Short mmCIF file of C-alpha atoms in Angstrom, two decimals:
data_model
loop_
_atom_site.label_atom_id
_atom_site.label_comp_id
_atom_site.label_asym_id
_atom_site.label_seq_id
_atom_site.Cartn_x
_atom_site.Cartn_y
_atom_site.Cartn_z
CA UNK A 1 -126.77 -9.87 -68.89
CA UNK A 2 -127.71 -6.46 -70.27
CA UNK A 3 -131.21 -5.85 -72.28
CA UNK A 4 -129.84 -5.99 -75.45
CA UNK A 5 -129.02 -9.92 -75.89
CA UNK A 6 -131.91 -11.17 -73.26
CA UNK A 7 -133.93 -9.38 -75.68
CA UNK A 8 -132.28 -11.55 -78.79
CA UNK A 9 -132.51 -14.59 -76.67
CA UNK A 10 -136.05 -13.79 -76.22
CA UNK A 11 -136.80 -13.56 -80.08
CA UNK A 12 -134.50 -16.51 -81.08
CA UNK A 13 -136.46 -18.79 -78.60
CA UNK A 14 -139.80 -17.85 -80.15
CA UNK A 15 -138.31 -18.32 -83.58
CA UNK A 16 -136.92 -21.80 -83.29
CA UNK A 17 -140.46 -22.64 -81.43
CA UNK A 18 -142.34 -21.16 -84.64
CA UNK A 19 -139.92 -23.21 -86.34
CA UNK A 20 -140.54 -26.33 -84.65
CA UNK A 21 -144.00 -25.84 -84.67
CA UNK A 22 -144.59 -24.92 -88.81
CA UNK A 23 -142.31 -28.42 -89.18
CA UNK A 24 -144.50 -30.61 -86.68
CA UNK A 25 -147.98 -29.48 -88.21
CA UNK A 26 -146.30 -30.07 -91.78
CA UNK A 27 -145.20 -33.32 -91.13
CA UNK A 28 -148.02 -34.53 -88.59
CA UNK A 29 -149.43 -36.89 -91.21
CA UNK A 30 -146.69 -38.93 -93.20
CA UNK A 31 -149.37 -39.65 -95.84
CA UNK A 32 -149.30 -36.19 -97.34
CA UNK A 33 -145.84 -36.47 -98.34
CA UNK A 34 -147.45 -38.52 -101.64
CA UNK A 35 -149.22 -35.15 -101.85
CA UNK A 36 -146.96 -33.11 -104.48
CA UNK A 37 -147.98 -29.80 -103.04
CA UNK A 38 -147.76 -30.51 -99.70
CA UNK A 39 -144.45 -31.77 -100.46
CA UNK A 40 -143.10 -28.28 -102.13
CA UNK A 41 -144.47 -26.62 -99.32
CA UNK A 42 -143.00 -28.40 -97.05
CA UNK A 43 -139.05 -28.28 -98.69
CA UNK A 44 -140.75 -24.17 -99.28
CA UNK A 45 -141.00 -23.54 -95.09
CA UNK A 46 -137.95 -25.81 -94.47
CA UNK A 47 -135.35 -23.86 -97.36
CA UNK A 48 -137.44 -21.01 -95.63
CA UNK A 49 -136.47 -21.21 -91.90
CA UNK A 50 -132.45 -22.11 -92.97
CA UNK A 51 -132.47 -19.12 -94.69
CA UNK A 52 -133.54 -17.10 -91.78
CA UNK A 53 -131.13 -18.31 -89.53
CA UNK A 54 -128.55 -18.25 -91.82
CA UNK A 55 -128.95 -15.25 -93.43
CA UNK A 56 -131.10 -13.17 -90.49
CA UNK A 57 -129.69 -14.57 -87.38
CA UNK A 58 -125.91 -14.95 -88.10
CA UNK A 59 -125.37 -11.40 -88.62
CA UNK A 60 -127.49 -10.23 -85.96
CA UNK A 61 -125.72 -12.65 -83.32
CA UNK A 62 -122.15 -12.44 -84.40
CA UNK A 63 -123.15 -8.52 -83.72
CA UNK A 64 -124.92 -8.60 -80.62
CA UNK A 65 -123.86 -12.14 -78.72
CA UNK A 66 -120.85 -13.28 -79.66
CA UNK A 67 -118.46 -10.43 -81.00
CA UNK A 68 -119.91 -7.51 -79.92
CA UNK A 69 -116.66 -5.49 -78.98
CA UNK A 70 -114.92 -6.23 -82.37
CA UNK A 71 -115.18 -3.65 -84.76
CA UNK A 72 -118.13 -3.79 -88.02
CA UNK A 73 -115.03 -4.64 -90.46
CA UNK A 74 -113.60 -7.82 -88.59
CA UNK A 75 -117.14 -9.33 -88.38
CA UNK A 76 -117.86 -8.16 -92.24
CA UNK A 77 -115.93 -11.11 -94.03
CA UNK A 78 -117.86 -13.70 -91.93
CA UNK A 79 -121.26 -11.93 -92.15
CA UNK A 80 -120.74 -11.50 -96.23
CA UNK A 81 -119.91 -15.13 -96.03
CA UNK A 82 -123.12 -16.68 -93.98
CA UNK A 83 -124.98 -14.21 -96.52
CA UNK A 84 -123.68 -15.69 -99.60
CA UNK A 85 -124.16 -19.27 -97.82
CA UNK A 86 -127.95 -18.76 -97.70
CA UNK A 87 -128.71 -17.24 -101.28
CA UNK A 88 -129.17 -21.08 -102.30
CA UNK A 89 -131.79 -21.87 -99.92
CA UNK A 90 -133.56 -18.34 -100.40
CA UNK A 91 -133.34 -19.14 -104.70
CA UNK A 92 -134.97 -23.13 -104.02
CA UNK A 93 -137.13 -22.19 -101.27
CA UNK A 94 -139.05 -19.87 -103.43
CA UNK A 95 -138.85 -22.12 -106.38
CA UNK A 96 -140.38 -24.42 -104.22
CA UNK A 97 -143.25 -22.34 -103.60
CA UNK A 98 -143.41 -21.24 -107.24
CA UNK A 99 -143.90 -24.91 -107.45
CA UNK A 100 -146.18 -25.86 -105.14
CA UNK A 101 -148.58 -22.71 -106.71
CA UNK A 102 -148.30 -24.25 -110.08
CA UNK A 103 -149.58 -27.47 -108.73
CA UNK A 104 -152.62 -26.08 -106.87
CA UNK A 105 -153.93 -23.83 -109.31
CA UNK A 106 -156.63 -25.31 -112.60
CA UNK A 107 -155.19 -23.61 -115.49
CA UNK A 108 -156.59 -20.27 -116.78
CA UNK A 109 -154.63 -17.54 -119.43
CA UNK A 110 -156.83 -15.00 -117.98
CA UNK A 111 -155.84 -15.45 -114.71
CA UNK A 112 -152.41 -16.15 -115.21
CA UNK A 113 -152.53 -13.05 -117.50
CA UNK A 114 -153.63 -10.96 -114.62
CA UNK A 115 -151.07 -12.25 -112.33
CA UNK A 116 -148.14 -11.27 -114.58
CA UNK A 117 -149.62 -7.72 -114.43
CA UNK A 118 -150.26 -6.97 -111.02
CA UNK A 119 -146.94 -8.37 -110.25
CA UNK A 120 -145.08 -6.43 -113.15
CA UNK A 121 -146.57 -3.32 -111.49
CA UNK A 122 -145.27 -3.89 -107.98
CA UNK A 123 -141.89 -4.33 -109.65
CA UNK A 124 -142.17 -1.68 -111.67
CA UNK A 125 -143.11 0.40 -108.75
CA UNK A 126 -140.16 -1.11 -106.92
CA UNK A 127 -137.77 -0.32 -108.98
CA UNK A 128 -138.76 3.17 -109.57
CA UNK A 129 -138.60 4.44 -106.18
CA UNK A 130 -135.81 1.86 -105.33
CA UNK A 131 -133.96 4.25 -108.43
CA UNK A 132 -133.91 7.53 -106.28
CA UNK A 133 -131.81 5.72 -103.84
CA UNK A 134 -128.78 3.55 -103.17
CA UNK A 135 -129.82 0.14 -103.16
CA UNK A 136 -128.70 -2.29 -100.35
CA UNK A 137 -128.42 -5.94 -100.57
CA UNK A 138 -131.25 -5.96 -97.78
CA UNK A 139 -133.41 -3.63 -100.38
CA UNK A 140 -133.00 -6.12 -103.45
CA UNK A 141 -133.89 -9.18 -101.28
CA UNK A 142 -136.77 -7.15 -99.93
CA UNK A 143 -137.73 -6.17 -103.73
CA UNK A 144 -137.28 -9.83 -104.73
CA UNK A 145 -139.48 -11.53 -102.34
CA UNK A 146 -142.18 -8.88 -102.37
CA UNK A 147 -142.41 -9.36 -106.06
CA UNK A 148 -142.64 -12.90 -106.04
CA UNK A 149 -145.27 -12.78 -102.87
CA UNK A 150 -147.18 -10.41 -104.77
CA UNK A 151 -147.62 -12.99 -107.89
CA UNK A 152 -148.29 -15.66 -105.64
CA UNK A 153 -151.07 -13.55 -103.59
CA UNK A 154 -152.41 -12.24 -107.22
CA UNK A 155 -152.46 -15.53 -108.48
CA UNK A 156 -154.38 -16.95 -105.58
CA UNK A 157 -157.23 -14.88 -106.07
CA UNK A 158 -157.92 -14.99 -108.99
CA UNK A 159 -157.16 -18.13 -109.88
CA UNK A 160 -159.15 -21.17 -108.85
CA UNK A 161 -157.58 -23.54 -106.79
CA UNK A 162 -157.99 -27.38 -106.80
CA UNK A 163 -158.13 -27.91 -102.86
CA UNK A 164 -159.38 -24.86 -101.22
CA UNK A 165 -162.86 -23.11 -101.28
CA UNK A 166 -163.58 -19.50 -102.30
CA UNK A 167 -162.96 -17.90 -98.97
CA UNK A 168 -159.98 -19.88 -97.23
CA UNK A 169 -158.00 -19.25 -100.80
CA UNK A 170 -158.96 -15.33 -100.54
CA UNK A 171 -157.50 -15.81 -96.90
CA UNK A 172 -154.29 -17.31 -98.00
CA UNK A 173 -153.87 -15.06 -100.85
CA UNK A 174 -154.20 -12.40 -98.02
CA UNK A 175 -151.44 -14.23 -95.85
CA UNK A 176 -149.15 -13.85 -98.87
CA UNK A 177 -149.22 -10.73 -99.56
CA UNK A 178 -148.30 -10.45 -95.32
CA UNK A 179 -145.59 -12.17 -96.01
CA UNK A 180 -144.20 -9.87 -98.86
CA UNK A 181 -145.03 -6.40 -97.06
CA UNK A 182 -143.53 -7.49 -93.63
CA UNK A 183 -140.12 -7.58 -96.13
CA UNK A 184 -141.11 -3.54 -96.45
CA UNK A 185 -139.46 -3.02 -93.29
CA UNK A 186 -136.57 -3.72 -94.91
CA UNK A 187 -136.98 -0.11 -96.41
CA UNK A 188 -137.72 1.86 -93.92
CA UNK A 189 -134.84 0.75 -91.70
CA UNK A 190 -131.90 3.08 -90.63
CA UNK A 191 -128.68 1.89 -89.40
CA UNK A 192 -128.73 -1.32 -87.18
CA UNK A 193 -131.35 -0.44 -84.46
CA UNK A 194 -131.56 -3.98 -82.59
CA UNK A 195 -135.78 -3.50 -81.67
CA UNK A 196 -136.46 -2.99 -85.47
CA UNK A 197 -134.08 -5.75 -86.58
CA UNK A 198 -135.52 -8.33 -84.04
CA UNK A 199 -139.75 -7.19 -84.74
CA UNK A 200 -138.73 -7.89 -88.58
CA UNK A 201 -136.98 -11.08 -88.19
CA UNK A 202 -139.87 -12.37 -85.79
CA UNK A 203 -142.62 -11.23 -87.95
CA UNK A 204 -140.49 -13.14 -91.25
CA UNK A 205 -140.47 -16.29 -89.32
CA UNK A 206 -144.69 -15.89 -88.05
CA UNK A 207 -145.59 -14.51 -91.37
CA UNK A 208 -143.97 -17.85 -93.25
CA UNK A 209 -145.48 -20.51 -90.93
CA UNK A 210 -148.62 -18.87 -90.87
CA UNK A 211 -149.20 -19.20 -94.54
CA UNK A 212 -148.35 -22.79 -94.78
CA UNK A 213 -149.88 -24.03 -91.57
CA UNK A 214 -153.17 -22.58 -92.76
CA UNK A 215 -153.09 -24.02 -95.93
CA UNK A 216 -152.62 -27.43 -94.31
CA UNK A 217 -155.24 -27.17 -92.13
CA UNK A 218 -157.80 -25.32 -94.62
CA UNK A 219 -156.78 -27.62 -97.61
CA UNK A 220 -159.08 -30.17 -98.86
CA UNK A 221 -156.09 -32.84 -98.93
CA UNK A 222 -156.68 -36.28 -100.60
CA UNK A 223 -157.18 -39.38 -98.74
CA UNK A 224 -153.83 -41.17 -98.05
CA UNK A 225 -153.35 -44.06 -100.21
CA UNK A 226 -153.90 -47.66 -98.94
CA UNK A 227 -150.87 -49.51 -97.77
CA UNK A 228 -149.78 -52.69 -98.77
CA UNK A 229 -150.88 -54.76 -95.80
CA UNK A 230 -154.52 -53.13 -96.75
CA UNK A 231 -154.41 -53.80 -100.27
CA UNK A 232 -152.78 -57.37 -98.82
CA UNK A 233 -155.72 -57.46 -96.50
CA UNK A 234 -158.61 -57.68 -98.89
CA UNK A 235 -157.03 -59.33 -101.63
CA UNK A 236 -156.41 -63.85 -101.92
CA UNK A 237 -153.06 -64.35 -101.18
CA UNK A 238 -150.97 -65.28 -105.44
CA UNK A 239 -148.45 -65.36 -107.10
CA UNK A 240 -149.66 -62.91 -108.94
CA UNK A 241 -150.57 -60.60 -105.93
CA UNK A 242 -147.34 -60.95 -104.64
CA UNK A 243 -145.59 -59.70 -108.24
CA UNK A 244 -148.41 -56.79 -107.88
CA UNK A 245 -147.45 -55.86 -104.42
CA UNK A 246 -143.83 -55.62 -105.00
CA UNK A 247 -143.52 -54.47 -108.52
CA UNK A 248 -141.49 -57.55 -109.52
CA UNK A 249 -140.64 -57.76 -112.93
CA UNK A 250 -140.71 -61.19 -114.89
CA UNK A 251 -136.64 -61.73 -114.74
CA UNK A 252 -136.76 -60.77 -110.82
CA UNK A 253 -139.59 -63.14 -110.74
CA UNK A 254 -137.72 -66.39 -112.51
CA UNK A 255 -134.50 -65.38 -109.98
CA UNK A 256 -136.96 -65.74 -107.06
CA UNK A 257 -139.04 -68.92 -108.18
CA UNK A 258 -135.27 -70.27 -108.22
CA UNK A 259 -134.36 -68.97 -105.21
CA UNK A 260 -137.57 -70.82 -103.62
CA UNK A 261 -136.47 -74.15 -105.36
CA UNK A 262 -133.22 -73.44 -102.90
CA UNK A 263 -131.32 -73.24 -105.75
CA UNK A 264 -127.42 -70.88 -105.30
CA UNK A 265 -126.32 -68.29 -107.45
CA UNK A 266 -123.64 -70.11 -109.89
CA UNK A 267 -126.90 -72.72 -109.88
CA UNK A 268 -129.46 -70.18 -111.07
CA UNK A 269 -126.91 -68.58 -113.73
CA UNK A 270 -126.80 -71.25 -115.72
CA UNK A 271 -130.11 -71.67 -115.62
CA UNK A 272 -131.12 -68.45 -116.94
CA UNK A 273 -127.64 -67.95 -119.02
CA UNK A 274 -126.70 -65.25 -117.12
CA UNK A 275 -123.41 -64.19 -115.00
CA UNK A 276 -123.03 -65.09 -111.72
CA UNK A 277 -123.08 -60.88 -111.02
CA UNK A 278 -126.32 -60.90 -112.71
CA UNK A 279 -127.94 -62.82 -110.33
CA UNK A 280 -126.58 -60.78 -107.41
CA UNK A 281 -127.61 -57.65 -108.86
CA UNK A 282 -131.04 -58.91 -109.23
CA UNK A 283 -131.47 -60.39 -105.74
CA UNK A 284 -129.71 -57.07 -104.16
CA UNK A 285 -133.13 -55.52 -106.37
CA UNK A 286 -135.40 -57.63 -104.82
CA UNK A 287 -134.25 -57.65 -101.21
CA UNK A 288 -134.83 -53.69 -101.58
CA UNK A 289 -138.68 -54.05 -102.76
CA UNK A 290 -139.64 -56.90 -101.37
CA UNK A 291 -137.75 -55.09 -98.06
CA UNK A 292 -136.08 -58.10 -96.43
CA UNK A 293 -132.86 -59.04 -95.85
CA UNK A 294 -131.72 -62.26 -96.59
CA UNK A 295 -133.19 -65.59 -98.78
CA UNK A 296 -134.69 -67.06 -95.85
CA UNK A 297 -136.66 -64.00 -95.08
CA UNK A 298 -137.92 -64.07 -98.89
CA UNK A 299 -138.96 -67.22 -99.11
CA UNK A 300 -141.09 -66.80 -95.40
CA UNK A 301 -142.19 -63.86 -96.92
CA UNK A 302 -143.78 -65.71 -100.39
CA UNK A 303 -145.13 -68.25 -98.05
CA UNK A 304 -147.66 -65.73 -96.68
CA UNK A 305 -148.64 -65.11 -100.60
CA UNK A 306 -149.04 -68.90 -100.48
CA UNK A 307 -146.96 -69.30 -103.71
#
């Protein structure tokens, strides 16, 4: 194997391990997926990492690995295609962070204000040196995220967030605007020189999972909610704890006190002058709160409410 792919090889491996880890630290505690930010941020890394591989990757390995003696214009079609296939997840994955900002930040004009600014003038900067020169698609997605990193770096410092102190948010804000000039590269590149292409396609995937992993660990996160067998736990066992527990609304609750009685379907109908498919409907509504499968299960499982 010549340099040249053991070299890609090299940088994939540490990408899909950057990859793996950014997912594992995001996902280490299930709890935090009731957290709304740390949910955006997490669909933010994951829309992220797809587009890198989709959109980095697929043109750099159908080059390098795995058609490397056909000619730029066979592999073109295919490349333009995996391209176009990851402008969706580049689009939501920076929605998702747009997002997920919104949601840490306390309001403030003056701040927001600000952040419009600053950002207006990186793009106005942008585009007037981007205007002496032919434009690339790699420039304009460089342009775009830079922008957009730039707001979110402005806006975290000088805004106020709700679950970070004064110094870790100056830090992140730091990390984002990392994460927007690494895309600078982008600029400065000539012609497809594999050692650039791979240091810029490393330092996208370590710039990303930096700035979310440190947010996770230097965020302030709210306790995770109790579960039900807590709130079960140090509550007396009701009827009315039971309807609590499971969200059970009164007509779900008349179909189960009938179900209890051992009553069927056709039975229970006509006792609450409904169809016989209204009945099913409700029990198939039930079985999926009250997470059990069959009558026998639901009527074990009001036992333990001591209904």
């Amino acid at each position: 194997m010549s340099v040249s792919p053991l070299l890609s090889w090299i940088c994939f491996m540490f990408c899909l391990g950057l990859m793996a880890g950014g997912v594992l630290v995001l996902f280490r505690q299930k709890e935090y997926g009731q957290y709304l930010p740390m949910r955006y941020l997490r669909y933010y890394l994951i829309l992220t990492y797809t587009f890198g591989f989709y959109a980095l990757w697929s043109r750099l390995l159908l080059r390098e690995l795995y058609f490397p003696i056909l000619p730029p214009a066979s592999r073109l079609p295919l490349s333009r295609f995996l391209t176009l296939l990851s402008v969706p997840f580049l689009l939501a994955g920076m929605l998702m962070l747009i997002l997920w900002i919104a949601h840490i930040l306390k309001p403030g004009r003056r701040n927001l204000m600000l952040s419009i600014l600053i950002t207006s003038l990186v793009a106005a900067l942008v585009g007037y040196f981007g205007a002496e020169s032919t434009w690339t698609v790699n420039h304009i997605y460089a342009a775009f995220v830079l922008v957009l990193m730039t707001g979110v770096g402005t806006s975290l410092a000088l805004g106020q967030a709700k679950d970070l102190n004064f110094r870790p948010k100056l830090t992140l804000a730091g990390l984002a605007f990392v994460v927007g000039v690494v895309h600078l590269l982008l600029f400065v590149q000539s012609g497809s020189y594999l050692p650039f292409e791979l240091l810029f396609i490393f330092l996208y995937f370590l710039s990303h999972t930096v700035f979310a992993v440190y947010y996770v660990y230097r965020a302030k996160l709210p306790d995770a909610a109790p579960s039900r067998a807590a709130t079960f736990a140090t509550k007396v066992p009701s009827l009315e704890l039971f309807v609590e527990n499971y969200d059970i609304t009164p007509r779900e609750l008349e179909v189960i006190q009938e179900i209890y009685r051992g009553k069927t379907n056709k039975e229970i109908a006509e006792t609450l002058f409904v169809t016989v498919q209204t009945i099913k409907d409700h029990t198939h509504r039930i079985y999926q709160k009250t997470e059990v499968k069959s009558r026998t299960q639901l009527i074990s499982l009001m036992r333990t409410f001591r209904v």
